[in-house]
Short mmCIF file of C-alpha atoms in Angstrom, two decimals:
data_model
loop_
_atom_site.label_atom_id
_atom_site.label_comp_id
_atom_site.label_asym_id
_atom_site.label_seq_id
_atom_site.Cartn_x
_atom_site.Cartn_y
_atom_site.Cartn_z
CA MET A 107 8.15 -26.27 -48.59
CA ALA A 108 8.45 -22.66 -49.76
CA HIS A 109 11.90 -21.11 -49.73
CA VAL A 110 12.32 -18.40 -47.12
CA GLY A 111 14.64 -15.56 -46.30
CA THR A 112 15.00 -12.96 -43.59
CA ILE A 113 14.69 -9.19 -43.69
CA GLN A 114 15.98 -7.45 -40.54
CA GLY A 115 15.57 -10.70 -38.67
CA VAL A 116 11.97 -11.27 -39.81
CA LEU A 117 11.22 -14.56 -41.60
CA VAL A 118 9.78 -13.92 -45.07
CA LEU A 119 8.13 -16.49 -47.34
CA SER A 120 8.80 -16.36 -51.05
CA PRO A 121 5.80 -15.61 -53.29
CA ALA A 122 3.79 -18.60 -54.44
CA VAL A 123 4.67 -17.52 -57.99
CA ARG A 124 7.40 -15.27 -59.32
CA VAL A 125 7.50 -14.55 -63.05
CA GLN A 126 10.77 -12.85 -63.95
CA ASN A 127 11.42 -11.30 -67.38
CA VAL A 128 9.74 -14.17 -69.22
CA VAL A 129 9.94 -14.25 -73.01
CA LYS A 130 8.47 -16.95 -75.26
CA ARG A 131 9.20 -17.17 -78.99
CA ILE A 132 7.54 -19.70 -81.26
CA TRP A 133 7.94 -20.75 -84.88
CA ASP A 134 4.67 -20.13 -86.71
CA GLY A 135 5.73 -21.82 -89.96
CA ARG A 136 7.16 -18.65 -91.46
CA GLU A 137 9.12 -16.89 -88.72
CA ARG A 138 9.95 -16.89 -85.03
CA ARG A 139 7.32 -14.81 -83.30
CA ILE A 140 7.30 -13.38 -79.76
CA VAL A 141 4.17 -14.58 -77.93
CA VAL A 142 5.14 -13.49 -74.40
CA ASP A 143 7.32 -10.40 -74.23
CA ASP A 144 9.37 -9.66 -71.07
CA VAL A 145 6.62 -10.33 -68.52
CA SER A 146 7.26 -10.06 -64.77
CA PHE A 147 4.90 -10.31 -61.79
CA ASP A 148 4.49 -12.02 -58.41
CA ILE A 149 1.44 -13.73 -56.93
CA GLU A 150 1.30 -14.13 -53.18
CA ARG A 151 -0.54 -16.82 -51.28
CA GLY A 152 -4.10 -15.66 -50.70
CA GLU A 153 -4.29 -13.65 -53.94
CA PHE A 154 -6.94 -14.17 -56.61
CA VAL A 155 -5.48 -12.65 -59.78
CA VAL A 156 -7.13 -12.31 -63.19
CA LEU A 157 -5.06 -12.37 -66.39
CA ARG A 158 -7.10 -10.60 -69.01
CA GLY A 159 -6.59 -9.98 -72.71
CA PRO A 160 -8.11 -10.54 -76.15
CA SER A 161 -7.72 -13.74 -78.13
CA GLY A 162 -4.14 -14.02 -79.35
CA SER A 163 -2.70 -11.86 -76.58
CA GLY A 164 -0.63 -14.73 -75.15
CA LYS A 165 -2.78 -15.59 -72.10
CA THR A 166 -2.87 -19.36 -72.59
CA THR A 167 0.84 -19.54 -73.40
CA LEU A 168 1.69 -17.52 -70.31
CA LEU A 169 -0.52 -19.76 -68.15
CA ALA A 170 1.30 -22.83 -69.48
CA ILE A 171 4.67 -21.26 -68.67
CA VAL A 172 3.62 -20.17 -65.17
CA GLY A 173 2.28 -23.66 -64.49
CA ALA A 174 5.55 -25.31 -65.64
CA MET A 175 3.88 -27.03 -68.58
CA LEU A 176 5.97 -25.05 -71.06
CA SER A 177 9.50 -23.63 -70.79
CA PRO A 178 10.11 -19.97 -71.61
CA THR A 179 12.67 -18.98 -74.23
CA SER A 180 14.28 -16.79 -71.58
CA GLY A 181 13.47 -15.58 -68.09
CA GLU A 182 12.55 -17.64 -65.05
CA ILE A 183 9.51 -18.94 -63.19
CA TYR A 184 9.70 -19.68 -59.47
CA LEU A 185 7.02 -21.90 -57.93
CA ASP A 186 7.07 -21.71 -54.14
CA GLY A 187 10.64 -20.44 -54.45
CA GLU A 188 11.83 -23.21 -56.80
CA PRO A 189 13.11 -22.21 -60.27
CA THR A 190 11.47 -24.36 -62.94
CA SER A 191 12.40 -23.04 -66.36
CA ARG A 192 15.72 -24.83 -66.89
CA LEU A 193 14.77 -28.15 -65.35
CA ARG A 194 14.52 -31.39 -67.29
CA GLU A 195 10.94 -32.24 -68.16
CA ALA A 196 10.70 -35.11 -65.66
CA HIS A 197 11.78 -32.87 -62.77
CA ARG A 198 9.58 -30.00 -63.92
CA ALA A 199 6.63 -32.38 -64.20
CA GLU A 200 7.13 -33.51 -60.61
CA ILE A 201 7.18 -29.91 -59.32
CA ARG A 202 4.12 -29.17 -61.45
CA ARG A 203 2.25 -32.14 -60.04
CA ARG A 204 3.03 -31.17 -56.44
CA LYS A 205 2.63 -27.43 -56.62
CA VAL A 206 0.12 -26.61 -59.38
CA GLY A 207 -3.53 -27.47 -59.91
CA PHE A 208 -4.94 -26.94 -63.41
CA VAL A 209 -8.45 -26.39 -64.68
CA PHE A 210 -8.25 -26.43 -68.46
CA GLN A 211 -10.67 -24.65 -70.76
CA ASP A 212 -11.97 -27.97 -72.07
CA LEU A 213 -11.80 -29.44 -68.50
CA GLN A 214 -10.25 -32.72 -69.75
CA LEU A 215 -12.47 -34.97 -67.65
CA VAL A 216 -12.50 -38.67 -68.50
CA ASP A 217 -16.12 -39.15 -69.55
CA GLY A 218 -16.23 -42.87 -68.76
CA LEU A 219 -15.09 -42.37 -65.15
CA SER A 220 -17.23 -41.26 -62.23
CA ALA A 221 -16.94 -37.79 -60.76
CA ARG A 222 -15.10 -39.25 -57.77
CA ASP A 223 -12.63 -41.20 -59.92
CA ASN A 224 -11.93 -38.07 -61.99
CA VAL A 225 -11.08 -36.19 -58.80
CA LEU A 226 -8.70 -38.98 -57.77
CA LEU A 227 -6.84 -39.17 -61.11
CA PRO A 228 -3.86 -36.98 -60.04
CA ARG A 229 -3.20 -39.41 -57.17
CA VAL A 230 -2.82 -42.44 -59.46
CA PRO A 231 0.98 -42.10 -59.97
CA ASP A 232 1.56 -42.41 -56.20
CA GLY A 233 -1.08 -45.09 -55.68
CA ILE A 234 -4.47 -44.14 -54.27
CA ARG A 235 -4.64 -44.49 -50.49
CA ARG A 236 -7.55 -44.27 -48.10
CA ALA A 237 -6.46 -40.74 -47.15
CA ASP A 238 -6.73 -39.75 -50.82
CA GLU A 239 -10.25 -41.16 -51.02
CA GLN A 240 -11.22 -39.25 -47.89
CA ARG A 241 -9.82 -36.01 -49.33
CA ALA A 242 -11.69 -36.60 -52.60
CA ASP A 243 -14.93 -37.06 -50.65
CA GLU A 244 -14.25 -33.88 -48.68
CA LEU A 245 -13.70 -31.93 -51.90
CA LEU A 246 -16.85 -33.38 -53.45
CA ASP A 247 -18.76 -32.30 -50.33
CA ARG A 248 -17.20 -28.86 -50.45
CA PHE A 249 -18.44 -28.27 -53.99
CA GLY A 250 -21.87 -29.84 -53.45
CA LEU A 251 -21.09 -32.92 -55.52
CA ARG A 252 -21.45 -35.79 -53.05
CA GLU A 253 -24.79 -36.93 -54.49
CA ILE A 254 -23.34 -37.30 -58.00
CA ALA A 255 -19.95 -38.73 -56.91
CA GLY A 256 -20.70 -42.05 -58.64
CA THR A 257 -22.13 -40.50 -61.81
CA ARG A 258 -20.04 -40.78 -64.95
CA ALA A 259 -18.63 -37.47 -66.12
CA ARG A 260 -20.40 -37.68 -69.49
CA SER A 261 -23.76 -37.40 -67.70
CA LEU A 262 -22.91 -34.31 -65.64
CA SER A 263 -24.14 -30.79 -66.32
CA GLY A 264 -21.72 -28.05 -67.33
CA GLY A 265 -21.63 -26.59 -63.83
CA GLU A 266 -21.08 -30.02 -62.26
CA ARG A 267 -18.26 -30.80 -64.67
CA GLN A 268 -16.60 -27.50 -63.84
CA ARG A 269 -16.74 -28.20 -60.09
CA VAL A 270 -15.41 -31.74 -60.59
CA ALA A 271 -12.45 -30.27 -62.50
CA LEU A 272 -11.93 -27.77 -59.68
CA ALA A 273 -11.98 -30.52 -57.05
CA ARG A 274 -9.51 -32.56 -59.11
CA ALA A 275 -7.17 -29.56 -59.35
CA LEU A 276 -7.11 -29.33 -55.54
CA ILE A 277 -6.59 -33.01 -54.70
CA ASN A 278 -2.78 -32.62 -54.44
CA ASN A 279 -3.11 -29.55 -52.20
CA PRO A 280 -1.25 -27.23 -54.61
CA ALA A 281 0.21 -23.82 -53.78
CA LEU A 282 -1.05 -22.44 -57.11
CA LEU A 283 -4.36 -22.95 -58.90
CA VAL A 284 -4.36 -22.06 -62.61
CA LEU A 285 -7.56 -21.81 -64.66
CA ASP A 286 -8.05 -21.05 -68.37
CA GLU A 287 -11.43 -19.45 -69.20
CA PRO A 288 -13.26 -21.39 -66.46
CA THR A 289 -16.66 -19.76 -67.08
CA ALA A 290 -16.67 -19.67 -70.89
CA HIS A 291 -19.64 -22.06 -71.21
CA LEU A 292 -21.50 -21.31 -67.97
CA ASP A 293 -24.64 -19.28 -67.37
CA ASP A 294 -24.59 -16.28 -65.02
CA ALA A 295 -25.53 -18.18 -61.88
CA HIS A 296 -22.84 -20.83 -62.32
CA ALA A 297 -20.21 -18.26 -63.37
CA VAL A 298 -20.84 -16.22 -60.22
CA SER A 299 -20.71 -19.39 -58.13
CA ILE A 300 -17.34 -20.44 -59.61
CA ALA A 301 -15.90 -16.95 -59.03
CA SER A 302 -17.03 -17.15 -55.40
CA ASP A 303 -15.42 -20.59 -55.04
CA LEU A 304 -12.14 -19.23 -56.40
CA ALA A 305 -12.17 -16.34 -53.93
CA THR A 306 -12.68 -18.81 -51.08
CA ILE A 307 -9.84 -21.01 -52.34
CA ALA A 308 -7.53 -17.99 -52.38
CA ARG A 309 -8.56 -17.04 -48.84
CA ASP A 310 -7.57 -20.56 -47.79
CA GLY A 311 -3.98 -19.56 -48.58
CA ARG A 312 -3.45 -20.50 -52.22
CA ALA A 313 -2.49 -18.34 -55.16
CA VAL A 314 -5.21 -18.35 -57.84
CA LEU A 315 -4.48 -17.22 -61.40
CA VAL A 316 -7.35 -17.12 -63.91
CA ALA A 317 -7.06 -16.25 -67.59
CA THR A 318 -10.40 -14.86 -68.72
CA HIS A 319 -12.13 -12.14 -70.68
CA ASP A 320 -15.35 -12.76 -68.70
CA ALA A 321 -16.42 -9.60 -66.87
CA ARG A 322 -18.45 -11.76 -64.44
CA VAL A 323 -15.14 -13.09 -63.12
CA ALA A 324 -12.97 -9.99 -63.52
CA SER A 325 -15.45 -7.83 -61.60
CA SER A 326 -16.18 -10.38 -58.87
CA GLU A 327 -15.66 -9.37 -55.27
CA GLY A 328 -12.71 -11.63 -54.46
CA VAL A 329 -10.38 -10.51 -57.27
CA ARG A 330 -7.32 -8.77 -55.85
CA ARG A 331 -5.60 -7.73 -59.08
CA ILE A 332 -6.15 -7.66 -62.81
CA LEU A 333 -3.19 -8.16 -65.16
CA ASP A 334 -3.96 -6.93 -68.67
CA LEU A 335 -2.02 -8.62 -71.48
CA ALA A 336 -1.81 -7.21 -75.01
CA ALA A 337 0.44 -8.56 -77.77
CA GLY A 338 2.36 -10.55 -75.17
CA LYS A 339 3.10 -7.58 -72.91
CA LEU A 340 1.58 -6.55 -69.60
CA VAL A 341 -0.25 -3.23 -69.85
CA PRO A 342 0.51 -0.89 -66.92
CA ARG A 343 -2.48 -0.27 -64.66
CA HIS A 344 -2.95 2.56 -62.19
CA ASP A 345 -5.91 0.88 -60.43
CA ALA A 346 -4.36 -2.54 -59.85
CA MET A 347 -6.46 -3.29 -56.74
CA THR A 348 -9.81 -2.55 -58.34
CA THR A 349 -12.47 -5.26 -58.40
CA SER A 350 -15.05 -3.38 -60.43
CA GLU A 351 -13.39 -3.37 -63.84
CA PRO A 352 -15.91 -4.28 -66.57
#
């Protein structure tokens, strides 16, 4: 459950995500280099936010930190009000599994498993129950995949694979959905469809964070904010609510 507080007697939910003064340094073989440089932002439930920047700007590293896959060098990440950055890996992994759904750039589907079994994979550690199977079927229906539920992932089209990965990311009912370049290999029709799906998922009450340089996503109707990243820093924007940025 999200942590809450009160302001003048009114109950207030914490943001789904709070990124607070996050810095990440890495060793590149010659020196310690700053990849993420004092980044702070919140994402509320219901927000579809795009993280945009050129290759090497730190987008993927920042996504991994926000999603509790990687610890920052300094600063803090709060997921549904819970600090994650200083936790032991086992505890952080449990929070990540409960609160974050990932769609990776390479999707990471298991090609020898069916679409349905791929969707169910995050439920394996707890043991798959009938309720999990019902939720998987509902997600497959939602994304128009019921007819190919038994098809092995290796035989699916690019758009089908993307939607299977999206369904899998939602199976644990996460507060935050994180996607890395989800439309990189999709044609226009499928890219627009995925962007529409993400807007709907946000309207359902989740926070959605997408790292992309794809204008088809950044300019889509459901995007609430664009965060521009350059050399590890957020670039100030005066039109933060725009949805028509190229």
